[in-house]
mmCIF file of C-alpha atoms in Angstrom:
data_model
loop_
_atom_site.group_PDB
_atom_site.id
_atom_site.type_symbol
_atom_site.label_atom_id
_atom_site.label_comp_id
_atom_site.label_asym_id
_atom_site.label_seq_id
_atom_site.Cartn_x
_atom_site.Cartn_y
_atom_site.Cartn_z
ATOM 1 C CA UNK A 1 33.595 196.963 79.980
ATOM 2 C CA UNK A 2 36.253 194.630 81.606
ATOM 3 C CA UNK A 3 33.391 193.164 83.811
ATOM 4 C CA UNK A 4 31.803 191.776 80.705
ATOM 5 C CA UNK A 5 34.997 189.958 79.397
ATOM 6 C CA UNK A 6 37.009 189.237 82.920
ATOM 7 C CA UNK A 7 38.803 186.227 81.691
ATOM 8 C CA UNK A 8 39.654 188.133 77.901
ATOM 9 C CA UNK A 9 41.241 190.539 80.092
ATOM 10 C CA UNK A 10 42.398 188.718 82.518
ATOM 11 C CA UNK A 11 44.739 186.339 79.497
ATOM 12 C CA UNK A 12 46.328 189.645 78.419
ATOM 13 C CA UNK A 13 46.705 191.627 82.051
ATOM 14 C CA UNK A 14 48.557 188.431 83.328
ATOM 15 C CA UNK A 15 51.120 188.426 80.376
ATOM 16 C CA UNK A 16 51.057 192.279 79.969
ATOM 17 C CA UNK A 17 55.124 192.402 80.372
ATOM 18 C CA UNK A 18 55.723 189.414 77.869
ATOM 19 C CA UNK A 19 53.258 190.451 75.145
ATOM 20 C CA UNK A 20 55.201 194.172 75.598
ATOM 21 C CA UNK A 21 58.370 193.075 74.781
ATOM 22 C CA UNK A 22 57.162 190.713 72.265
ATOM 23 C CA UNK A 23 55.487 193.764 70.395
ATOM 24 C CA UNK A 24 58.434 195.845 70.714
ATOM 25 C CA UNK A 25 60.493 193.423 69.640
ATOM 26 C CA UNK A 26 58.601 192.941 66.320
ATOM 27 C CA UNK A 27 58.660 196.529 65.583
ATOM 28 C CA UNK A 28 62.285 197.343 66.175
ATOM 29 C CA UNK A 29 62.789 193.688 63.776
ATOM 30 C CA UNK A 30 60.990 195.410 61.021
ATOM 31 C CA UNK A 31 62.247 198.544 60.717
ATOM 32 C CA UNK A 32 65.433 196.849 60.912
ATOM 33 C CA UNK A 33 64.681 195.053 57.553
ATOM 34 C CA UNK A 34 63.253 198.223 55.952
ATOM 35 C CA UNK A 35 66.591 199.938 56.832
ATOM 36 C CA UNK A 36 69.001 196.860 55.474
ATOM 37 C CA UNK A 37 66.609 197.255 52.440
ATOM 38 C CA UNK A 38 66.550 201.187 51.670
ATOM 39 C CA UNK A 39 70.447 200.985 52.487
ATOM 40 C CA UNK A 40 71.621 198.373 50.236
ATOM 41 C CA UNK A 41 69.724 196.798 46.836
ATOM 42 C CA UNK A 42 68.471 193.345 47.718
ATOM 43 C CA UNK A 43 70.767 191.964 44.408
ATOM 44 C CA UNK A 44 73.490 193.483 45.820
ATOM 45 C CA UNK A 45 72.648 192.263 49.030
ATOM 46 C CA UNK A 46 72.862 188.460 47.935
ATOM 47 C CA UNK A 47 75.079 188.954 45.011
ATOM 48 C CA UNK A 48 77.988 186.049 44.855
ATOM 49 C CA UNK A 49 80.345 185.913 42.139
ATOM 50 C CA UNK A 50 77.475 187.651 40.084
ATOM 51 C CA UNK A 51 75.279 185.149 40.841
ATOM 52 C CA UNK A 52 72.209 185.258 42.059
ATOM 53 C CA UNK A 53 70.979 183.204 45.419
ATOM 54 C CA UNK A 54 70.512 179.432 45.627
ATOM 55 C CA UNK A 55 66.982 178.493 44.581
ATOM 56 C CA UNK A 56 66.366 177.195 48.324
ATOM 57 C CA UNK A 57 66.686 180.620 49.411
ATOM 58 C CA UNK A 58 62.888 180.729 47.924
ATOM 59 C CA UNK A 59 62.013 179.792 51.239
ATOM 60 C CA UNK A 60 63.292 182.230 53.401
ATOM 61 C CA UNK A 61 61.827 185.382 51.046
ATOM 62 C CA UNK A 62 57.973 184.442 52.017
ATOM 63 C CA UNK A 63 57.155 183.344 48.328
ATOM 64 C CA UNK A 64 55.937 180.138 46.798
ATOM 65 C CA UNK A 65 59.025 180.305 44.398
ATOM 66 C CA UNK A 66 58.022 182.992 41.971
ATOM 67 C CA UNK A 67 59.601 185.941 43.978
ATOM 68 C CA UNK A 68 63.156 185.984 44.966
ATOM 69 C CA UNK A 69 65.149 186.960 47.966
ATOM 70 C CA UNK A 70 66.840 189.300 45.917
ATOM 71 C CA UNK A 71 64.538 191.857 45.406
ATOM 72 C CA UNK A 72 62.283 194.095 47.840
ATOM 73 C CA UNK A 73 59.280 192.480 47.833
ATOM 74 C CA UNK A 74 61.847 188.922 48.471
ATOM 75 C CA UNK A 75 63.836 190.647 51.213
ATOM 76 C CA UNK A 76 60.388 192.585 53.289
ATOM 77 C CA UNK A 77 59.155 189.290 52.736
ATOM 78 C CA UNK A 78 61.861 187.244 54.456
ATOM 79 C CA UNK A 79 61.570 189.904 57.483
ATOM 80 C CA UNK A 80 58.025 188.044 57.723
ATOM 81 C CA UNK A 81 58.997 184.443 57.316
ATOM 82 C CA UNK A 82 62.337 185.002 59.667
ATOM 83 C CA UNK A 83 62.712 182.560 62.649
ATOM 84 C CA UNK A 84 62.686 185.540 64.673
ATOM 85 C CA UNK A 85 59.490 186.674 62.980
ATOM 86 C CA UNK A 86 58.132 183.167 63.727
ATOM 87 C CA UNK A 87 59.351 182.697 67.398
ATOM 88 C CA UNK A 88 57.983 185.830 68.487
ATOM 89 C CA UNK A 89 54.267 184.777 67.162
ATOM 90 C CA UNK A 90 54.612 181.147 68.186
ATOM 91 C CA UNK A 91 56.045 182.813 71.845
ATOM 92 C CA UNK A 92 52.673 184.759 71.656
ATOM 93 C CA UNK A 93 50.694 181.922 70.766
ATOM 94 C CA UNK A 94 52.119 179.051 73.085
ATOM 95 C CA UNK A 95 51.996 180.865 76.043
ATOM 96 C CA UNK A 96 48.378 182.476 75.975
ATOM 97 C CA UNK A 97 47.851 178.626 74.327
ATOM 98 C CA UNK A 98 48.516 176.945 77.388
ATOM 99 C CA UNK A 99 47.092 179.179 79.626
ATOM 100 C CA UNK A 100 43.721 178.666 78.248
ATOM 101 C CA UNK A 101 43.277 175.122 79.360
ATOM 102 C CA UNK A 102 46.060 172.964 80.145
ATOM 103 C CA UNK A 103 48.022 175.378 82.827
ATOM 104 C CA UNK A 104 44.741 175.193 84.774
ATOM 105 C CA UNK A 105 44.449 171.487 84.949
ATOM 106 C CA UNK A 106 48.253 171.225 85.335
ATOM 107 C CA UNK A 107 47.834 173.472 88.966
ATOM 108 C CA UNK A 108 44.632 172.372 89.780
ATOM 109 C CA UNK A 109 42.540 175.338 89.553
ATOM 110 C CA UNK A 110 40.112 174.466 86.427
ATOM 111 C CA UNK A 111 37.596 173.303 88.664
ATOM 112 C CA UNK A 112 37.533 176.534 90.511
ATOM 113 C CA UNK A 113 37.055 178.636 87.273
ATOM 114 C CA UNK A 114 34.432 176.489 85.189
ATOM 115 C CA UNK A 115 31.863 176.787 87.785
ATOM 116 C CA UNK A 116 28.675 178.799 87.198
ATOM 117 C CA UNK A 117 27.809 181.050 85.611
ATOM 118 C CA UNK A 118 31.483 180.640 83.961
ATOM 119 C CA UNK A 119 30.776 177.503 81.397
ATOM 120 C CA UNK A 120 33.360 175.599 79.228
ATOM 121 C CA UNK A 121 32.521 177.391 76.204
ATOM 122 C CA UNK A 122 32.925 180.712 77.767
ATOM 123 C CA UNK A 123 36.321 180.035 79.670
ATOM 124 C CA UNK A 124 37.685 179.341 76.012
ATOM 125 C CA UNK A 125 36.046 181.279 74.193
ATOM 126 C CA UNK A 126 37.079 184.500 75.755
ATOM 127 C CA UNK A 127 40.826 182.721 76.304
ATOM 128 C CA UNK A 128 40.910 182.501 72.539
ATOM 129 C CA UNK A 129 39.374 185.892 71.692
ATOM 130 C CA UNK A 130 42.906 187.046 74.089
ATOM 131 C CA UNK A 131 44.984 185.209 72.138
ATOM 132 C CA UNK A 132 43.485 186.202 68.668
ATOM 133 C CA UNK A 133 43.703 189.469 69.873
ATOM 134 C CA UNK A 134 47.545 189.632 70.993
ATOM 135 C CA UNK A 135 48.200 188.075 67.556
ATOM 136 C CA UNK A 136 46.628 190.280 65.536
ATOM 137 C CA UNK A 137 48.568 193.078 67.640
ATOM 138 C CA UNK A 138 51.129 191.574 67.001
ATOM 139 C CA UNK A 139 50.759 191.660 63.351
ATOM 140 C CA UNK A 140 49.242 195.279 62.898
ATOM 141 C CA UNK A 141 52.485 196.357 64.516
ATOM 142 C CA UNK A 142 54.798 194.225 61.890
ATOM 143 C CA UNK A 143 52.806 195.554 58.985
ATOM 144 C CA UNK A 144 52.722 199.440 60.300
ATOM 145 C CA UNK A 145 56.227 199.377 60.727
ATOM 146 C CA UNK A 146 56.557 197.556 57.358
ATOM 147 C CA UNK A 147 54.423 200.240 55.653
ATOM 148 C CA UNK A 148 56.097 203.152 57.365
ATOM 149 C CA UNK A 149 59.712 202.188 55.904
ATOM 150 C CA UNK A 150 58.125 201.563 52.431
ATOM 151 C CA UNK A 151 56.068 204.964 52.158
ATOM 152 C CA UNK A 152 59.105 207.107 53.236
ATOM 153 C CA UNK A 153 61.713 205.039 50.633
ATOM 154 C CA UNK A 154 61.081 206.066 47.286
ATOM 155 C CA UNK A 155 63.093 202.934 45.655
ATOM 156 C CA UNK A 156 60.964 200.067 47.581
ATOM 157 C CA UNK A 157 57.674 202.210 46.965
ATOM 158 C CA UNK A 158 58.257 201.719 43.687
ATOM 159 C CA UNK A 159 58.442 198.262 43.868
ATOM 160 C CA UNK A 160 56.232 197.340 46.714
ATOM 161 C CA UNK A 161 52.951 199.284 46.660
ATOM 162 C CA UNK A 162 51.503 199.457 50.427
ATOM 163 C CA UNK A 163 48.352 197.609 49.257
ATOM 164 C CA UNK A 164 50.920 194.522 49.365
ATOM 165 C CA UNK A 165 52.383 195.518 52.667
ATOM 166 C CA UNK A 166 48.814 195.549 54.089
ATOM 167 C CA UNK A 167 47.947 192.127 52.190
ATOM 168 C CA UNK A 168 51.384 190.877 53.610
ATOM 169 C CA UNK A 169 49.642 191.577 56.936
ATOM 170 C CA UNK A 170 46.401 190.189 56.455
ATOM 171 C CA UNK A 171 48.026 186.952 55.652
ATOM 172 C CA UNK A 172 50.415 186.801 58.618
ATOM 173 C CA UNK A 173 47.387 187.169 60.850
ATOM 174 C CA UNK A 174 45.765 184.102 59.075
ATOM 175 C CA UNK A 175 49.063 182.401 59.445
ATOM 176 C CA UNK A 176 48.982 183.160 63.003
ATOM 177 C CA UNK A 177 45.151 182.093 63.076
ATOM 178 C CA UNK A 178 46.613 178.680 61.438
ATOM 179 C CA UNK A 179 48.826 178.081 64.518
ATOM 180 C CA UNK A 180 46.270 178.975 66.889
ATOM 181 C CA UNK A 181 43.666 176.546 66.063
ATOM 182 C CA UNK A 182 46.153 173.498 66.541
ATOM 183 C CA UNK A 183 47.405 174.867 69.810
ATOM 184 C CA UNK A 184 44.067 175.877 71.611
ATOM 185 C CA UNK A 185 43.267 172.308 70.639
ATOM 186 C CA UNK A 186 46.077 170.666 72.108
ATOM 187 C CA UNK A 187 45.378 172.748 75.137
ATOM 188 C CA UNK A 188 41.805 171.794 75.623
ATOM 189 C CA UNK A 189 42.943 167.965 75.553
ATOM 190 C CA UNK A 190 46.379 168.587 76.911
ATOM 191 C CA UNK A 191 46.973 168.324 81.242
ATOM 192 C CA UNK A 192 50.392 170.709 81.183
ATOM 193 C CA UNK A 193 51.258 173.439 79.854
ATOM 194 C CA UNK A 194 54.828 171.769 78.077
ATOM 195 C CA UNK A 195 52.701 169.606 75.919
ATOM 196 C CA UNK A 196 50.769 173.089 74.318
ATOM 197 C CA UNK A 197 54.383 174.941 74.288
ATOM 198 C CA UNK A 198 55.795 171.899 72.721
ATOM 199 C CA UNK A 199 53.244 171.205 69.982
ATOM 200 C CA UNK A 200 53.214 174.613 69.004
ATOM 201 C CA UNK A 201 56.860 174.781 68.424
ATOM 202 C CA UNK A 202 57.210 171.722 66.480
ATOM 203 C CA UNK A 203 54.117 172.701 64.281
ATOM 204 C CA UNK A 204 55.855 175.779 63.704
ATOM 205 C CA UNK A 205 59.510 174.267 63.203
ATOM 206 C CA UNK A 206 58.554 171.157 61.242
ATOM 207 C CA UNK A 207 56.253 173.028 58.970
ATOM 208 C CA UNK A 208 59.063 175.338 57.949
ATOM 209 C CA UNK A 209 61.248 172.508 57.763
ATOM 210 C CA UNK A 210 58.921 170.703 55.296
ATOM 211 C CA UNK A 211 58.758 173.769 53.061
ATOM 212 C CA UNK A 212 62.100 174.398 52.542
ATOM 213 C CA UNK A 213 63.058 170.483 52.050
ATOM 214 C CA UNK A 214 60.071 171.178 49.157
ATOM 215 C CA UNK A 215 61.150 174.375 47.687
ATOM 216 C CA UNK A 216 65.179 172.956 47.432
ATOM 217 C CA UNK A 217 64.395 169.440 46.249
ATOM 218 C CA UNK A 218 62.378 168.635 43.892
ATOM 219 C CA UNK A 219 61.236 165.191 44.497
ATOM 220 C CA UNK A 220 60.134 166.314 47.506
ATOM 221 C CA UNK A 221 58.035 169.114 46.309
ATOM 222 C CA UNK A 222 54.336 167.393 46.711
ATOM 223 C CA UNK A 223 55.285 167.713 50.473
ATOM 224 C CA UNK A 224 54.902 171.459 50.567
ATOM 225 C CA UNK A 225 51.101 171.903 50.726
ATOM 226 C CA UNK A 226 51.225 169.711 54.181
ATOM 227 C CA UNK A 227 53.256 172.914 55.702
ATOM 228 C CA UNK A 228 51.388 176.145 56.449
ATOM 229 C CA UNK A 229 53.980 178.332 55.112
ATOM 230 C CA UNK A 230 53.375 177.455 51.572
ATOM 231 C CA UNK A 231 49.921 179.137 51.868
ATOM 232 C CA UNK A 232 51.429 181.764 54.028
ATOM 233 C CA UNK A 233 53.015 183.645 51.222
ATOM 234 C CA UNK A 234 53.922 187.706 52.353
ATOM 235 C CA UNK A 235 56.609 187.672 49.425
ATOM 236 C CA UNK A 236 53.663 187.229 46.969
ATOM 237 C CA UNK A 237 51.852 189.142 48.331
ATOM 238 C CA UNK A 238 54.054 192.078 48.426
ATOM 239 C CA UNK A 239 54.784 191.529 44.845
ATOM 240 C CA UNK A 240 51.362 190.974 43.262
ATOM 241 C CA UNK A 241 50.241 194.029 45.680
ATOM 242 C CA UNK A 242 46.733 192.052 46.849
ATOM 243 C CA UNK A 243 45.598 189.355 48.799
ATOM 244 C CA UNK A 244 46.043 185.816 47.998
ATOM 245 C CA UNK A 245 42.498 184.627 48.555
ATOM 246 C CA UNK A 246 42.932 181.198 48.341
ATOM 247 C CA UNK A 247 46.105 180.550 50.524
ATOM 248 C CA UNK A 248 44.388 182.898 53.404
ATOM 249 C CA UNK A 249 40.995 180.974 53.187
ATOM 250 C CA UNK A 250 43.855 177.916 53.890
ATOM 251 C CA UNK A 251 45.415 179.162 56.629
ATOM 252 C CA UNK A 252 41.780 181.295 58.327
ATOM 253 C CA UNK A 253 40.234 177.736 57.970
ATOM 254 C CA UNK A 254 42.549 175.748 59.419
ATOM 255 C CA UNK A 255 42.590 178.086 62.336
ATOM 256 C CA UNK A 256 39.031 177.790 62.598
ATOM 257 C CA UNK A 257 38.821 173.927 62.630
ATOM 258 C CA UNK A 258 40.950 173.943 65.345
ATOM 259 C CA UNK A 259 39.215 176.562 67.612
ATOM 260 C CA UNK A 260 36.164 174.472 67.215
ATOM 261 C CA UNK A 261 38.354 170.710 67.772
ATOM 262 C CA UNK A 262 39.226 172.995 70.924
ATOM 263 C CA UNK A 263 35.408 173.235 71.894
ATOM 264 C CA UNK A 264 34.326 169.894 71.048
ATOM 265 C CA UNK A 265 37.559 168.186 73.180
ATOM 266 C CA UNK A 266 36.786 170.560 75.994
ATOM 267 C CA UNK A 267 33.213 169.989 76.322
ATOM 268 C CA UNK A 268 33.938 166.075 76.646
ATOM 269 C CA UNK A 269 36.661 165.717 78.244
ATOM 270 C CA UNK A 270 37.572 165.071 82.368
ATOM 271 C CA UNK A 271 39.050 168.302 83.839
ATOM 272 C CA UNK A 272 40.098 166.791 87.209
ATOM 273 C CA UNK A 273 44.167 166.999 87.527
#
């Protein structure tokens, strides 16, 4: 089996230690969030002088505004939009995307790789598949950890159905695809791995900042449509108990367009260092 897709397996094998560390970190962090939610009611956790959390906190609950962070769906959603969660996702995406094309161009080895019977399309397809598989495993681990915590906590389970946890996990995978597409496009066009990693981090950081500002400052509200975090709303999925299909469609569609752009760019570019 591994002889059929060698580039796919090599991409994962070369970063197996990093991916294992990210997987452990993801499980440990989501377990911590569930433990905190079960130990202290979110309303008590964010209570301050009898007042609820500031409206700006809506950006941290993984919600478009309907779910407060001072609730079980909001607190669990915060665990799926926390900067640590984002950093783990972007680390996997940036590393594997940079290695897809740009790293080989930078090192001067791409001309040795892209020879018959390994075409440019096959190179990008297998390495894209490796990246998609990696983020799928990370999101599955986070989802299963949260689902186990919800199932073991009657108080949380009354407010958060397991179907909502699975829906939030699917939204998380959609978000990862949304980040993967542009990262692969930059890798297909770039000549340095730093360009890909920097672009991946920039898209994630700027997107989060734009969504935060749009939720906290009413005049900037229209800007939220430019951020992937407006469409990635795990808090809403947890509260509603189902997938937000229009938002998921935007996330997946953006990712697929980015991957298509990567293929077009790679087919037309000069691979000389």
